[in-house]
mmCIF file of C-alpha atoms and ligand atoms in Angstrom:
data_model
loop_
_atom_site.group_PDB
_atom_site.id
_atom_site.type_symbol
_atom_site.label_atom_id
_atom_site.label_comp_id
_atom_site.label_asym_id
_atom_site.label_seq_id
_atom_site.Cartn_x
_atom_site.Cartn_y
_atom_site.Cartn_z
ATOM 1 C CA MET A 345 66.395 91.555 84.925
ATOM 2 C CA ALA A 346 69.360 93.839 85.381
ATOM 3 C CA LYS A 347 70.880 94.127 88.813
ATOM 4 C CA ILE A 348 73.240 96.701 90.214
ATOM 5 C CA ASN A 349 76.710 95.994 91.563
ATOM 6 C CA HIS A 350 75.750 95.753 95.217
ATOM 7 C CA ASN A 351 79.292 96.400 96.342
ATOM 8 C CA TYR A 352 78.629 100.100 95.666
ATOM 9 C CA ARG A 353 76.160 100.038 98.558
ATOM 10 C CA LYS A 354 78.966 99.073 100.908
ATOM 11 C CA LEU A 355 80.791 102.336 100.264
ATOM 12 C CA SER A 356 80.812 104.412 103.417
ATOM 13 C CA ALA A 357 82.729 107.563 102.597
ATOM 14 C CA GLY A 358 81.802 109.896 99.787
ATOM 15 C CA TYR A 359 79.905 111.745 102.452
ATOM 16 C CA LEU A 360 83.030 113.582 103.643
ATOM 17 C CA PHE A 361 83.059 116.480 101.175
ATOM 18 C CA PRO A 362 79.240 116.878 101.008
ATOM 19 C CA GLU A 363 79.190 116.976 104.826
ATOM 20 C CA ILE A 364 81.924 119.641 104.854
ATOM 21 C CA GLY A 365 79.872 121.636 102.351
ATOM 22 C CA ARG A 366 76.720 121.239 104.449
ATOM 23 C CA ARG A 367 78.450 122.540 107.588
ATOM 24 C CA ILE A 368 79.959 125.502 105.732
ATOM 25 C CA ASN A 369 76.533 126.424 104.296
ATOM 26 C CA LEU A 370 74.989 126.242 107.748
ATOM 27 C CA PHE A 371 77.718 128.502 109.132
ATOM 28 C CA GLN A 372 77.376 130.997 106.269
ATOM 29 C CA ARG A 373 73.599 131.121 106.667
ATOM 30 C CA ASP A 374 73.974 132.181 110.292
ATOM 31 C CA ASN A 375 77.066 134.342 109.663
ATOM 32 C CA PRO A 376 76.540 135.831 106.197
ATOM 33 C CA ASP A 377 79.105 138.616 106.675
ATOM 34 C CA LYS A 378 81.977 136.351 107.739
ATOM 35 C CA LYS A 379 84.560 135.250 105.192
ATOM 36 C CA VAL A 380 85.414 131.539 105.205
ATOM 37 C CA HIS A 381 89.060 130.623 104.525
ATOM 38 C CA ARG A 382 89.753 127.301 102.895
ATOM 39 C CA LEU A 383 92.740 125.206 103.881
ATOM 40 C CA GLY A 384 90.996 122.013 102.963
ATOM 41 C CA ILE A 385 91.490 121.667 99.249
ATOM 42 C CA GLY A 386 93.665 119.051 97.616
ATOM 43 C CA ASN A 387 93.565 120.964 94.364
ATOM 44 C CA THR A 388 96.103 123.181 92.621
ATOM 45 C CA THR A 389 95.345 126.906 92.394
ATOM 46 C CA GLU A 390 98.239 128.588 90.552
ATOM 47 C CA PRO A 391 98.357 129.018 86.763
ATOM 48 C CA LEU A 392 100.366 126.786 84.449
ATOM 49 C CA THR A 393 103.897 128.005 83.765
ATOM 50 C CA PRO A 394 104.824 129.701 80.428
ATOM 51 C CA THR A 395 106.787 126.796 78.917
ATOM 52 C CA VAL A 396 103.977 124.395 79.704
ATOM 53 C CA VAL A 397 101.301 126.699 78.286
ATOM 54 C CA GLU A 398 103.399 126.969 75.124
ATOM 55 C CA GLY A 399 103.589 123.169 74.927
ATOM 56 C CA LEU A 400 99.806 122.837 75.244
ATOM 57 C CA ARG A 401 99.298 125.576 72.651
ATOM 58 C CA GLU A 402 101.651 123.799 70.276
ATOM 59 C CA GLY A 403 99.730 120.596 70.863
ATOM 60 C CA THR A 404 96.529 122.396 69.890
ATOM 61 C CA ASP A 405 98.115 124.089 66.856
ATOM 62 C CA ARG A 406 99.230 120.710 65.532
ATOM 63 C CA LEU A 407 95.607 119.636 65.440
ATOM 64 C CA ALA A 408 94.721 122.687 63.331
ATOM 65 C CA ASN A 409 97.067 121.705 60.531
ATOM 66 C CA ILE A 410 96.572 118.912 57.992
ATOM 67 C CA GLU A 411 100.299 118.079 58.041
ATOM 68 C CA THR A 412 100.506 117.616 61.783
ATOM 69 C CA TYR A 413 96.969 116.560 62.703
ATOM 70 C CA SER A 414 96.717 113.276 64.601
ATOM 71 C CA GLY A 415 93.788 111.225 65.834
ATOM 72 C CA TYR A 416 94.138 108.266 68.154
ATOM 73 C CA GLY A 417 97.755 107.912 69.184
ATOM 74 C CA ASP A 418 99.919 105.139 70.577
ATOM 75 C CA GLU A 419 97.660 103.367 73.093
ATOM 76 C CA GLN A 420 100.388 103.258 75.700
ATOM 77 C CA GLY A 421 101.099 106.978 75.259
ATOM 78 C CA GLU A 422 103.234 108.940 72.817
ATOM 79 C CA GLU A 423 106.652 107.344 72.554
ATOM 80 C CA ALA A 424 108.373 110.733 72.856
ATOM 81 C CA LEU A 425 106.692 111.281 76.214
ATOM 82 C CA ARG A 426 107.506 107.780 77.491
ATOM 83 C CA THR A 427 111.119 108.318 76.404
ATOM 84 C CA GLU A 428 111.268 111.631 78.309
ATOM 85 C CA LEU A 429 109.777 109.949 81.385
ATOM 86 C CA ALA A 430 112.435 107.231 81.196
ATOM 87 C CA ARG A 431 115.045 110.006 81.050
ATOM 88 C CA PHE A 432 113.401 111.793 83.995
ATOM 89 C CA TYR A 433 113.803 108.611 86.061
ATOM 90 C CA ALA A 434 117.337 107.984 84.733
ATOM 91 C CA ASN A 435 118.343 111.399 86.082
ATOM 92 C CA ARG A 436 117.643 110.095 89.570
ATOM 93 C CA GLY A 437 119.462 106.842 88.958
ATOM 94 C CA VAL A 438 116.444 104.690 88.082
ATOM 95 C CA SER A 439 116.714 102.811 84.840
ATOM 96 C CA LEU A 440 113.403 101.950 83.162
ATOM 97 C CA ASP A 441 112.515 101.217 79.569
ATOM 98 C CA PRO A 442 110.126 103.653 77.788
ATOM 99 C CA ASP A 443 108.057 100.542 77.117
ATOM 100 C CA GLU A 444 107.462 100.104 80.858
ATOM 101 C CA PHE A 445 105.527 103.402 81.049
ATOM 102 C CA PHE A 446 101.807 103.739 80.441
ATOM 103 C CA ILE A 447 100.446 107.259 79.909
ATOM 104 C CA SER A 448 96.999 107.868 81.334
ATOM 105 C CA ASP A 449 94.490 110.580 82.174
ATOM 106 C CA GLY A 450 95.708 110.696 85.773
ATOM 107 C CA ALA A 451 96.927 108.879 88.834
ATOM 108 C CA LYS A 452 93.508 108.523 90.415
ATOM 109 C CA PRO A 453 92.085 106.492 87.521
ATOM 110 C CA ASP A 454 95.239 104.351 87.466
ATOM 111 C CA ALA A 455 95.171 103.855 91.244
ATOM 112 C CA GLY A 456 91.536 102.813 90.924
ATOM 113 C CA ASN A 457 91.862 100.617 87.833
ATOM 114 C CA ILE A 458 95.071 98.752 88.649
ATOM 115 C CA GLN A 459 93.280 96.355 91.014
ATOM 116 C CA SER A 460 91.289 94.968 88.069
ATOM 117 C CA ILE A 461 94.305 93.029 86.742
ATOM 118 C CA PHE A 462 94.552 91.087 90.009
ATOM 119 C CA SER A 463 92.385 88.291 91.298
ATOM 120 C CA THR A 464 89.310 89.266 93.316
ATOM 121 C CA ASP A 465 90.370 86.925 96.112
ATOM 122 C CA ASN A 466 93.624 88.813 96.712
ATOM 123 C CA ARG A 467 93.983 90.251 100.208
ATOM 124 C CA VAL A 468 94.593 93.980 100.280
ATOM 125 C CA ALA A 469 96.459 96.166 102.769
ATOM 126 C CA VAL A 470 96.173 99.942 102.906
ATOM 127 C CA GLN A 471 97.753 102.630 105.023
ATOM 128 C CA ASP A 472 95.312 103.979 107.597
ATOM 129 C CA PRO A 473 94.578 106.855 107.021
ATOM 130 C CA ALA A 474 94.636 106.692 103.211
ATOM 131 C CA TYR A 475 93.628 108.497 100.034
ATOM 132 C CA PRO A 476 90.140 106.954 99.600
ATOM 133 C CA VAL A 477 90.473 105.586 96.046
ATOM 134 C CA TYR A 478 92.604 102.586 97.124
ATOM 135 C CA VAL A 479 89.941 101.422 99.572
ATOM 136 C CA ASP A 480 86.812 102.298 97.617
ATOM 137 C CA THR A 481 87.839 100.636 94.351
ATOM 138 C CA ASN A 482 88.633 97.394 96.168
ATOM 139 C CA VAL A 483 85.258 97.593 97.918
ATOM 140 C CA VAL A 484 83.508 97.967 94.559
ATOM 141 C CA ALA A 485 85.533 95.069 93.141
ATOM 142 C CA GLY A 486 84.241 92.884 95.960
ATOM 143 C CA ARG A 487 87.494 92.350 97.873
ATOM 144 C CA THR A 488 85.992 93.417 101.205
ATOM 145 C CA GLY A 489 83.089 92.667 103.474
ATOM 146 C CA ALA A 490 80.733 95.238 104.900
ATOM 147 C CA PHE A 491 81.650 98.589 106.403
ATOM 148 C CA ASP A 492 81.578 98.655 110.199
ATOM 149 C CA PRO A 493 80.341 102.128 111.162
ATOM 150 C CA GLN A 494 81.485 101.685 114.789
ATOM 151 C CA ARG A 495 85.066 100.928 113.891
ATOM 152 C CA GLY A 496 85.049 102.898 110.639
ATOM 153 C CA ASN A 497 86.593 100.050 108.673
ATOM 154 C CA TYR A 498 85.767 97.327 106.151
ATOM 155 C CA ALA A 499 85.835 93.645 106.984
ATOM 156 C CA GLY A 500 88.495 91.768 105.069
ATOM 157 C CA LEU A 501 90.769 94.754 104.462
ATOM 158 C CA VAL A 502 94.090 94.981 106.301
ATOM 159 C CA TYR A 503 94.698 98.418 107.806
ATOM 160 C CA MET A 504 98.307 99.458 108.408
ATOM 161 C CA VAL A 505 97.993 101.994 111.197
ATOM 162 C CA CYS A 506 99.923 105.248 110.726
ATOM 163 C CA ASN A 507 100.374 107.116 113.990
ATOM 164 C CA ARG A 508 102.794 109.294 115.919
ATOM 165 C CA GLU A 509 104.619 106.222 117.243
ATOM 166 C CA ASN A 510 105.666 105.131 113.760
ATOM 167 C CA ASN A 511 105.979 108.667 112.346
ATOM 168 C CA PHE A 512 102.963 107.825 110.172
ATOM 169 C CA ILE A 513 104.927 105.236 108.170
ATOM 170 C CA PRO A 514 103.765 101.729 109.095
ATOM 171 C CA ASP A 515 105.649 98.456 109.047
ATOM 172 C CA PRO A 516 104.494 95.847 106.514
ATOM 173 C CA PRO A 517 101.545 93.790 107.779
ATOM 174 C CA ALA A 518 102.277 90.988 110.249
ATOM 175 C CA GLU A 519 99.991 88.699 108.250
ATOM 176 C CA HIS A 520 100.009 87.635 104.608
ATOM 177 C CA VAL A 521 98.498 89.992 102.044
ATOM 178 C CA ASP A 522 98.753 90.089 98.253
ATOM 179 C CA LEU A 523 98.385 93.765 97.347
ATOM 180 C CA VAL A 524 99.816 96.650 99.363
ATOM 181 C CA TYR A 525 98.977 100.282 98.605
ATOM 182 C CA LEU A 526 101.554 102.859 99.657
ATOM 183 C CA CYS A 527 101.517 106.610 99.163
ATOM 184 C CA SER A 528 104.682 108.626 99.797
ATOM 185 C CA PRO A 529 104.838 111.602 100.218
ATOM 186 C CA ASN A 530 101.546 110.847 101.861
ATOM 187 C CA ASN A 531 98.144 112.332 101.372
ATOM 188 C CA PRO A 532 96.772 113.021 103.993
ATOM 189 C CA THR A 533 99.566 112.823 106.615
ATOM 190 C CA GLY A 534 102.403 114.543 104.743
ATOM 191 C CA ALA A 535 104.782 111.787 105.908
ATOM 192 C CA VAL A 536 107.547 110.543 103.594
ATOM 193 C CA ALA A 537 108.975 107.020 103.769
ATOM 194 C CA THR A 538 112.759 106.570 103.885
ATOM 195 C CA HIS A 539 114.717 104.054 101.804
ATOM 196 C CA ARG A 540 114.923 101.799 104.827
ATOM 197 C CA GLU A 541 111.174 101.899 105.405
ATOM 198 C CA LEU A 542 110.428 101.191 101.750
ATOM 199 C CA GLN A 543 113.032 98.422 101.702
ATOM 200 C CA LYS A 544 111.004 96.631 104.409
ATOM 201 C CA PHE A 545 107.973 96.692 102.129
ATOM 202 C CA VAL A 546 109.951 95.494 99.114
ATOM 203 C CA ASP A 547 111.404 92.659 101.198
ATOM 204 C CA TYR A 548 107.919 91.797 102.461
ATOM 205 C CA ALA A 549 106.498 91.821 98.928
ATOM 206 C CA ARG A 550 109.223 89.534 97.624
ATOM 207 C CA GLU A 551 108.811 87.149 100.533
ATOM 208 C CA HIS A 552 105.015 86.991 100.141
ATOM 209 C CA GLN A 553 104.953 87.305 96.348
ATOM 210 C CA ALA A 554 102.853 90.397 96.928
ATOM 211 C CA VAL A 555 102.623 93.503 94.757
ATOM 212 C CA LEU A 556 103.227 97.044 96.021
ATOM 213 C CA ILE A 557 101.172 99.763 94.409
ATOM 214 C CA PHE A 558 103.160 102.893 95.040
ATOM 215 C CA ASP A 559 101.506 106.296 94.566
ATOM 216 C CA ALA A 560 104.229 108.918 94.074
ATOM 217 C CA ALA A 561 101.959 111.823 93.053
ATOM 218 C CA TYR A 562 103.823 114.185 95.400
ATOM 219 C CA ALA A 563 107.374 112.967 94.692
ATOM 220 C CA GLU A 564 108.528 116.365 93.403
ATOM 221 C CA PHE A 565 107.504 118.011 96.693
ATOM 222 C CA ILE A 566 110.401 116.237 98.394
ATOM 223 C CA SER A 567 113.204 118.708 99.068
ATOM 224 C CA ASP A 568 115.319 116.433 101.283
ATOM 225 C CA PRO A 569 117.804 114.797 98.863
ATOM 226 C CA GLY A 570 118.088 111.758 101.146
ATOM 227 C CA LEU A 571 114.466 110.688 100.648
ATOM 228 C CA PRO A 572 113.359 108.393 97.797
ATOM 229 C CA ARG A 573 111.153 109.886 95.081
ATOM 230 C CA SER A 574 110.470 106.592 93.382
ATOM 231 C CA ILE A 575 109.937 103.076 94.725
ATOM 232 C CA TYR A 576 112.475 101.915 92.118
ATOM 233 C CA GLU A 577 115.240 103.627 94.097
ATOM 234 C CA VAL A 578 114.850 100.645 96.421
ATOM 235 C CA ASP A 579 116.655 97.377 95.622
ATOM 236 C CA GLY A 580 114.394 94.657 94.274
ATOM 237 C CA ALA A 581 111.390 96.942 93.676
ATOM 238 C CA LYS A 582 111.188 96.229 89.945
ATOM 239 C CA GLU A 583 110.244 92.645 90.695
ATOM 240 C CA CYS A 584 107.332 93.585 92.952
ATOM 241 C CA ALA A 585 106.196 97.212 92.574
ATOM 242 C CA ILE A 586 103.954 99.239 90.300
ATOM 243 C CA GLU A 587 104.415 102.999 90.503
ATOM 244 C CA ILE A 588 101.663 105.492 89.800
ATOM 245 C CA ASN A 589 102.358 109.158 89.214
ATOM 246 C CA SER A 590 100.814 112.261 87.760
ATOM 247 C CA PHE A 591 101.390 115.674 86.202
ATOM 248 C CA SER A 592 98.580 117.004 88.443
ATOM 249 C CA LYS A 593 100.558 118.185 91.431
ATOM 250 C CA LEU A 594 103.904 118.288 89.580
ATOM 251 C CA ALA A 595 102.745 120.807 86.975
ATOM 252 C CA GLY A 596 99.242 121.948 87.962
ATOM 253 C CA PHE A 597 97.564 119.494 85.542
ATOM 254 C CA THR A 598 94.630 118.675 87.864
ATOM 255 C CA GLY A 599 92.230 119.946 85.196
ATOM 256 C CA VAL A 600 94.364 119.137 82.130
ATOM 257 C CA ARG A 601 94.491 115.416 83.119
ATOM 258 C CA LEU A 602 97.715 113.488 82.523
ATOM 259 C CA GLY A 603 99.416 110.764 84.517
ATOM 260 C CA TRP A 604 101.532 107.663 84.118
ATOM 261 C CA SER A 605 102.067 104.307 85.651
ATOM 262 C CA VAL A 606 105.096 102.038 85.531
ATOM 263 C CA VAL A 607 104.595 98.294 85.314
ATOM 264 C CA PRO A 608 108.096 96.803 85.054
ATOM 265 C CA LYS A 609 108.532 93.797 82.816
ATOM 266 C CA ALA A 610 110.435 92.107 85.632
ATOM 267 C CA LEU A 611 107.318 92.155 87.831
ATOM 268 C CA VAL A 612 105.897 88.675 88.384
ATOM 269 C CA VAL A 613 103.265 87.282 90.726
ATOM 270 C CA ALA A 614 102.509 83.768 91.946
ATOM 271 C CA ASP A 615 100.690 82.518 88.843
ATOM 272 C CA SER A 616 101.946 84.891 86.133
ATOM 273 C CA GLU A 617 104.181 84.149 83.200
ATOM 274 C CA PRO A 618 107.191 86.431 82.608
ATOM 275 C CA GLU A 619 106.034 89.952 81.617
ATOM 276 C CA GLU A 620 102.392 88.931 81.982
ATOM 277 C CA VAL A 621 101.477 91.582 84.574
ATOM 278 C CA HIS A 622 102.863 94.220 82.204
ATOM 279 C CA ARG A 623 100.840 92.714 79.346
ATOM 280 C CA LEU A 624 97.662 92.588 81.450
ATOM 281 C CA TRP A 625 97.871 96.294 82.238
ATOM 282 C CA PHE A 626 98.412 96.982 78.520
ATOM 283 C CA ARG A 627 95.358 94.844 77.797
ATOM 284 C CA ARG A 628 93.306 96.585 80.453
ATOM 285 C CA GLN A 629 94.206 100.036 79.127
ATOM 286 C CA THR A 630 93.644 99.179 75.471
ATOM 287 C CA THR A 631 90.321 97.523 76.287
ATOM 288 C CA PHE A 632 88.858 100.221 78.536
ATOM 289 C CA PHE A 633 90.771 103.380 77.637
ATOM 290 C CA ASN A 634 91.710 104.990 74.329
ATOM 291 C CA GLY A 635 94.743 106.959 75.426
ATOM 292 C CA ALA A 636 95.380 110.331 77.020
ATOM 293 C CA SER A 637 94.635 113.573 75.182
ATOM 294 C CA ASN A 638 97.320 114.358 72.595
ATOM 295 C CA ILE A 639 97.194 118.029 73.625
ATOM 296 C CA ALA A 640 97.810 117.091 77.268
ATOM 297 C CA GLN A 641 100.674 114.797 76.223
ATOM 298 C CA HIS A 642 102.287 117.618 74.284
ATOM 299 C CA GLY A 643 101.985 119.706 77.445
ATOM 300 C CA GLY A 644 103.563 116.836 79.380
ATOM 301 C CA LEU A 645 106.570 116.915 77.064
ATOM 302 C CA ALA A 646 106.973 120.609 77.836
ATOM 303 C CA VAL A 647 106.781 119.860 81.585
ATOM 304 C CA LEU A 648 109.659 117.405 81.234
ATOM 305 C CA SER A 649 111.877 119.814 79.285
ATOM 306 C CA ALA A 650 114.703 121.416 81.287
ATOM 307 C CA LYS A 651 112.903 124.764 81.320
ATOM 308 C CA GLY A 652 109.567 123.148 82.168
ATOM 309 C CA LEU A 653 110.977 121.230 85.115
ATOM 310 C CA GLU A 654 112.660 124.381 86.404
ATOM 311 C CA GLU A 655 109.383 126.307 86.271
ATOM 312 C CA CYS A 656 107.434 123.468 87.871
ATOM 313 C CA ALA A 657 110.003 123.327 90.681
ATOM 314 C CA GLU A 658 109.261 127.017 91.301
ATOM 315 C CA LEU A 659 105.543 126.320 91.308
ATOM 316 C CA ILE A 660 106.080 123.604 93.901
ATOM 317 C CA SER A 661 108.282 125.951 95.974
ATOM 318 C CA TYR A 662 105.406 128.413 96.006
ATOM 319 C CA TYR A 663 103.107 125.821 97.590
ATOM 320 C CA MET A 664 105.836 124.701 99.962
ATOM 321 C CA GLU A 665 106.296 128.319 101.085
ATOM 322 C CA ASN A 666 102.546 128.241 101.842
ATOM 323 C CA ALA A 667 103.191 125.111 103.900
ATOM 324 C CA ARG A 668 105.941 126.925 105.794
ATOM 325 C CA ILE A 669 103.623 129.875 106.521
ATOM 326 C CA ILE A 670 100.907 127.536 107.824
ATOM 327 C CA SER A 671 103.506 125.658 109.920
ATOM 328 C CA GLU A 672 104.755 128.880 111.526
ATOM 329 C CA GLY A 673 101.175 129.918 112.249
ATOM 330 C CA LEU A 674 100.289 126.606 113.876
ATOM 331 C CA LYS A 675 103.475 126.715 115.958
ATOM 332 C CA SER A 676 102.690 130.265 117.103
ATOM 333 C CA VAL A 677 99.368 129.135 118.600
ATOM 334 C CA GLY A 678 100.852 125.944 120.052
ATOM 335 C CA LEU A 679 99.086 123.365 117.875
ATOM 336 C CA THR A 680 100.846 120.042 117.285
ATOM 337 C CA PHE A 681 101.212 118.950 113.665
ATOM 338 C CA TYR A 682 103.256 116.730 111.347
ATOM 339 C CA GLY A 683 104.210 116.938 107.676
ATOM 340 C CA GLY A 684 104.366 120.102 105.608
ATOM 341 C CA VAL A 685 108.109 119.797 104.924
ATOM 342 C CA ASN A 686 108.393 117.363 101.995
ATOM 343 C CA ALA A 687 104.684 117.302 101.195
ATOM 344 C CA PRO A 688 101.963 119.944 100.741
ATOM 345 C CA TYR A 689 99.849 118.560 103.605
ATOM 346 C CA LEU A 690 99.972 119.250 107.326
ATOM 347 C CA TRP A 691 98.513 116.668 109.664
ATOM 348 C CA LEU A 692 97.315 118.399 112.755
ATOM 349 C CA LYS A 693 96.640 116.675 116.074
ATOM 350 C CA THR A 694 93.339 117.927 117.441
ATOM 351 C CA PRO A 695 93.753 119.499 120.883
ATOM 352 C CA GLY A 696 92.940 117.285 123.887
ATOM 353 C CA LYS A 697 90.450 114.561 123.104
ATOM 354 C CA MET A 698 88.550 116.426 120.403
ATOM 355 C CA THR A 699 87.311 114.357 117.494
ATOM 356 C CA SER A 700 88.151 115.420 113.959
ATOM 357 C CA TRP A 701 84.617 116.740 113.366
ATOM 358 C CA GLU A 702 84.538 118.620 116.710
ATOM 359 C CA PHE A 703 87.736 120.356 115.692
ATOM 360 C CA PHE A 704 86.289 121.043 112.235
ATOM 361 C CA ASP A 705 83.421 122.975 113.848
ATOM 362 C CA LYS A 706 85.699 124.741 116.323
ATOM 363 C CA LEU A 707 88.051 125.905 113.563
ATOM 364 C CA LEU A 708 85.131 126.987 111.394
ATOM 365 C CA TYR A 709 83.224 128.860 114.102
ATOM 366 C CA GLU A 710 86.184 130.447 115.899
ATOM 367 C CA ALA A 711 88.568 131.131 113.009
ATOM 368 C CA GLN A 712 86.369 130.686 109.902
ATOM 369 C CA VAL A 713 88.946 128.247 108.549
ATOM 370 C CA VAL A 714 87.961 125.035 106.750
ATOM 371 C CA GLY A 715 90.136 121.943 106.752
ATOM 372 C CA THR A 716 89.467 118.237 106.271
ATOM 373 C CA PRO A 717 88.591 115.963 109.212
ATOM 374 C CA GLY A 718 91.184 113.180 109.474
ATOM 375 C CA SER A 719 88.526 110.588 110.272
ATOM 376 C CA GLY A 720 87.350 110.878 106.666
ATOM 377 C CA PHE A 721 90.567 109.104 105.566
ATOM 378 C CA GLY A 722 90.211 106.035 107.784
ATOM 379 C CA PRO A 723 89.746 105.060 111.438
ATOM 380 C CA SER A 724 93.288 106.048 112.461
ATOM 381 C CA GLY A 725 92.645 109.543 111.129
ATOM 382 C CA GLU A 726 90.297 110.178 114.061
ATOM 383 C CA GLY A 727 91.717 112.930 116.258
ATOM 384 C CA TYR A 728 93.597 114.428 113.322
ATOM 385 C CA PHE A 729 92.899 117.125 110.808
ATOM 386 C CA ARG A 730 94.371 117.783 107.346
ATOM 387 C CA LEU A 731 95.424 121.227 106.220
ATOM 388 C CA SER A 732 96.499 121.764 102.626
ATOM 389 C CA ALA A 733 99.142 124.151 101.309
ATOM 390 C CA PHE A 734 97.372 124.541 97.959
ATOM 391 C CA GLY A 735 95.967 128.050 97.682
ATOM 392 C CA HIS A 736 96.803 131.612 96.726
ATOM 393 C CA ARG A 737 99.356 133.174 99.056
ATOM 394 C CA SER A 738 96.899 135.871 100.192
ATOM 395 C CA SER A 739 94.258 133.285 101.192
ATOM 396 C CA ILE A 740 96.847 131.250 103.063
ATOM 397 C CA THR A 741 98.098 134.300 104.973
ATOM 398 C CA GLU A 742 94.547 135.421 105.790
ATOM 399 C CA ALA A 743 93.640 131.938 107.024
ATOM 400 C CA VAL A 744 96.696 131.801 109.267
ATOM 401 C CA GLN A 745 95.976 135.281 110.681
ATOM 402 C CA SER A 746 92.401 134.260 111.325
ATOM 403 C CA ILE A 747 93.581 131.178 113.275
ATOM 404 C CA GLN A 748 95.956 133.346 115.312
ATOM 405 C CA ALA A 749 93.232 135.908 116.023
ATOM 406 C CA GLY A 750 90.252 133.663 116.612
ATOM 407 C CA LEU A 751 91.118 130.129 117.702
ATOM 408 C CA LYS A 752 90.666 129.624 121.463
ATOM 409 C CA LEU A 753 93.002 126.976 122.796
HETATM 410 C C1 PLP B 1160 96.077 114.421 93.824
HETATM 411 C C2 PLP B 1160 96.455 113.002 93.989
HETATM 412 C C3 PLP B 1160 96.629 112.187 92.883
HETATM 413 C C4 PLP B 1160 96.517 112.759 91.492
HETATM 414 O O1 PLP B 1160 95.439 112.278 90.824
HETATM 415 P P1 PLP B 1160 95.175 112.709 89.311
HETATM 416 O O2 PLP B 1160 94.071 111.806 88.916
HETATM 417 O O3 PLP B 1160 96.426 112.475 88.548
HETATM 418 O O4 PLP B 1160 94.777 114.156 89.302
HETATM 419 C C5 PLP B 1160 97.003 110.873 93.073
HETATM 420 N N1 PLP B 1160 97.216 110.386 94.306
HETATM 421 C C6 PLP B 1160 97.091 111.151 95.384
HETATM 422 C C7 PLP B 1160 97.392 110.582 96.715
HETATM 423 C C8 PLP B 1160 96.686 112.476 95.258
HETATM 424 O O5 PLP B 1160 96.526 113.230 96.349
#
């Protein structure tokens, strides 16, 4: 008699985006002639850049030719791509071996799968609010108790509260944990951790023999040269941190699918042999995954070329100009918000004591603008609201004008 994995039943969220959709449909049914502006999407909207398109095309052309055709590739990812990634890190003063990189089909799968190489009795800490994959995959793996709908949290999980008092970057937990998920620049708050703040986590991890899982998917959105773009810019991180990153937001690869993770050979945990964590991730990937698309990897090589990186920087500037336009708009109506400077997300404080969902309805009905309720990212997201800078310039401008014209504060 087969049985399901009952941990799936514990999952609370997943209702966030369907609920947003339901409320938009309801609004459109009653207001069929009104145009809804979306500032809620965490998805890229602008086309791939010419150099990158050429790289993908070349990757495809190679498959059309008997001399250059290839089937399954190196399980860890094409060596040329891992070498370019090592060079990409070296250019910011981080020295890693190409062998420490693992190419994947994206940062979300890696962020979800990485927990499987650690014991199920490990204690896990997450930022609150957080990108849901860190929480949900640990729920499914059985590292938590039940969801408490009153408090909006899971028993057994340690929540590191991110609020205005700590500029949305928490201190390490006061108690002992084994795995710590960090995301900087942060989705959803747009906050970026400094070297000093990350150093505290590295020190904590080394003291507790804990592992940091650092999601750097928005690293290239950092314009302030004083802020770290990789956890390995922090002393001691190679002994305790895994970094996860992606071509999705860097190059618009959300639909192409390509990411990487770094598991340094120097990383050890309480009961591991030297290099064993690195070997376990290799084992996990070769057992469950057959490598990223060779076409996508060829595109990735083009992204990392000098020309490709230049074009991708322009693409990112385009989104960050959107963020600036949204920021100016919010300021003009007197709304309080954070982020939007080194990250494509703005984290808006709802006016007065409004809940995230109350503000969702207000923004939808008064300004026809859709965002994402902060409470959907964890209990400390209550009273906040995420706006995204991904979108065509015209939609962004229209949305901002609609807020200025319609929102009653
Ligand atoms: C968009 C995003 C990713 C990227 O995921 P992919 O699977 O590579 O598309 C990873 N982490 C965060 C926090 C994100 O917002």
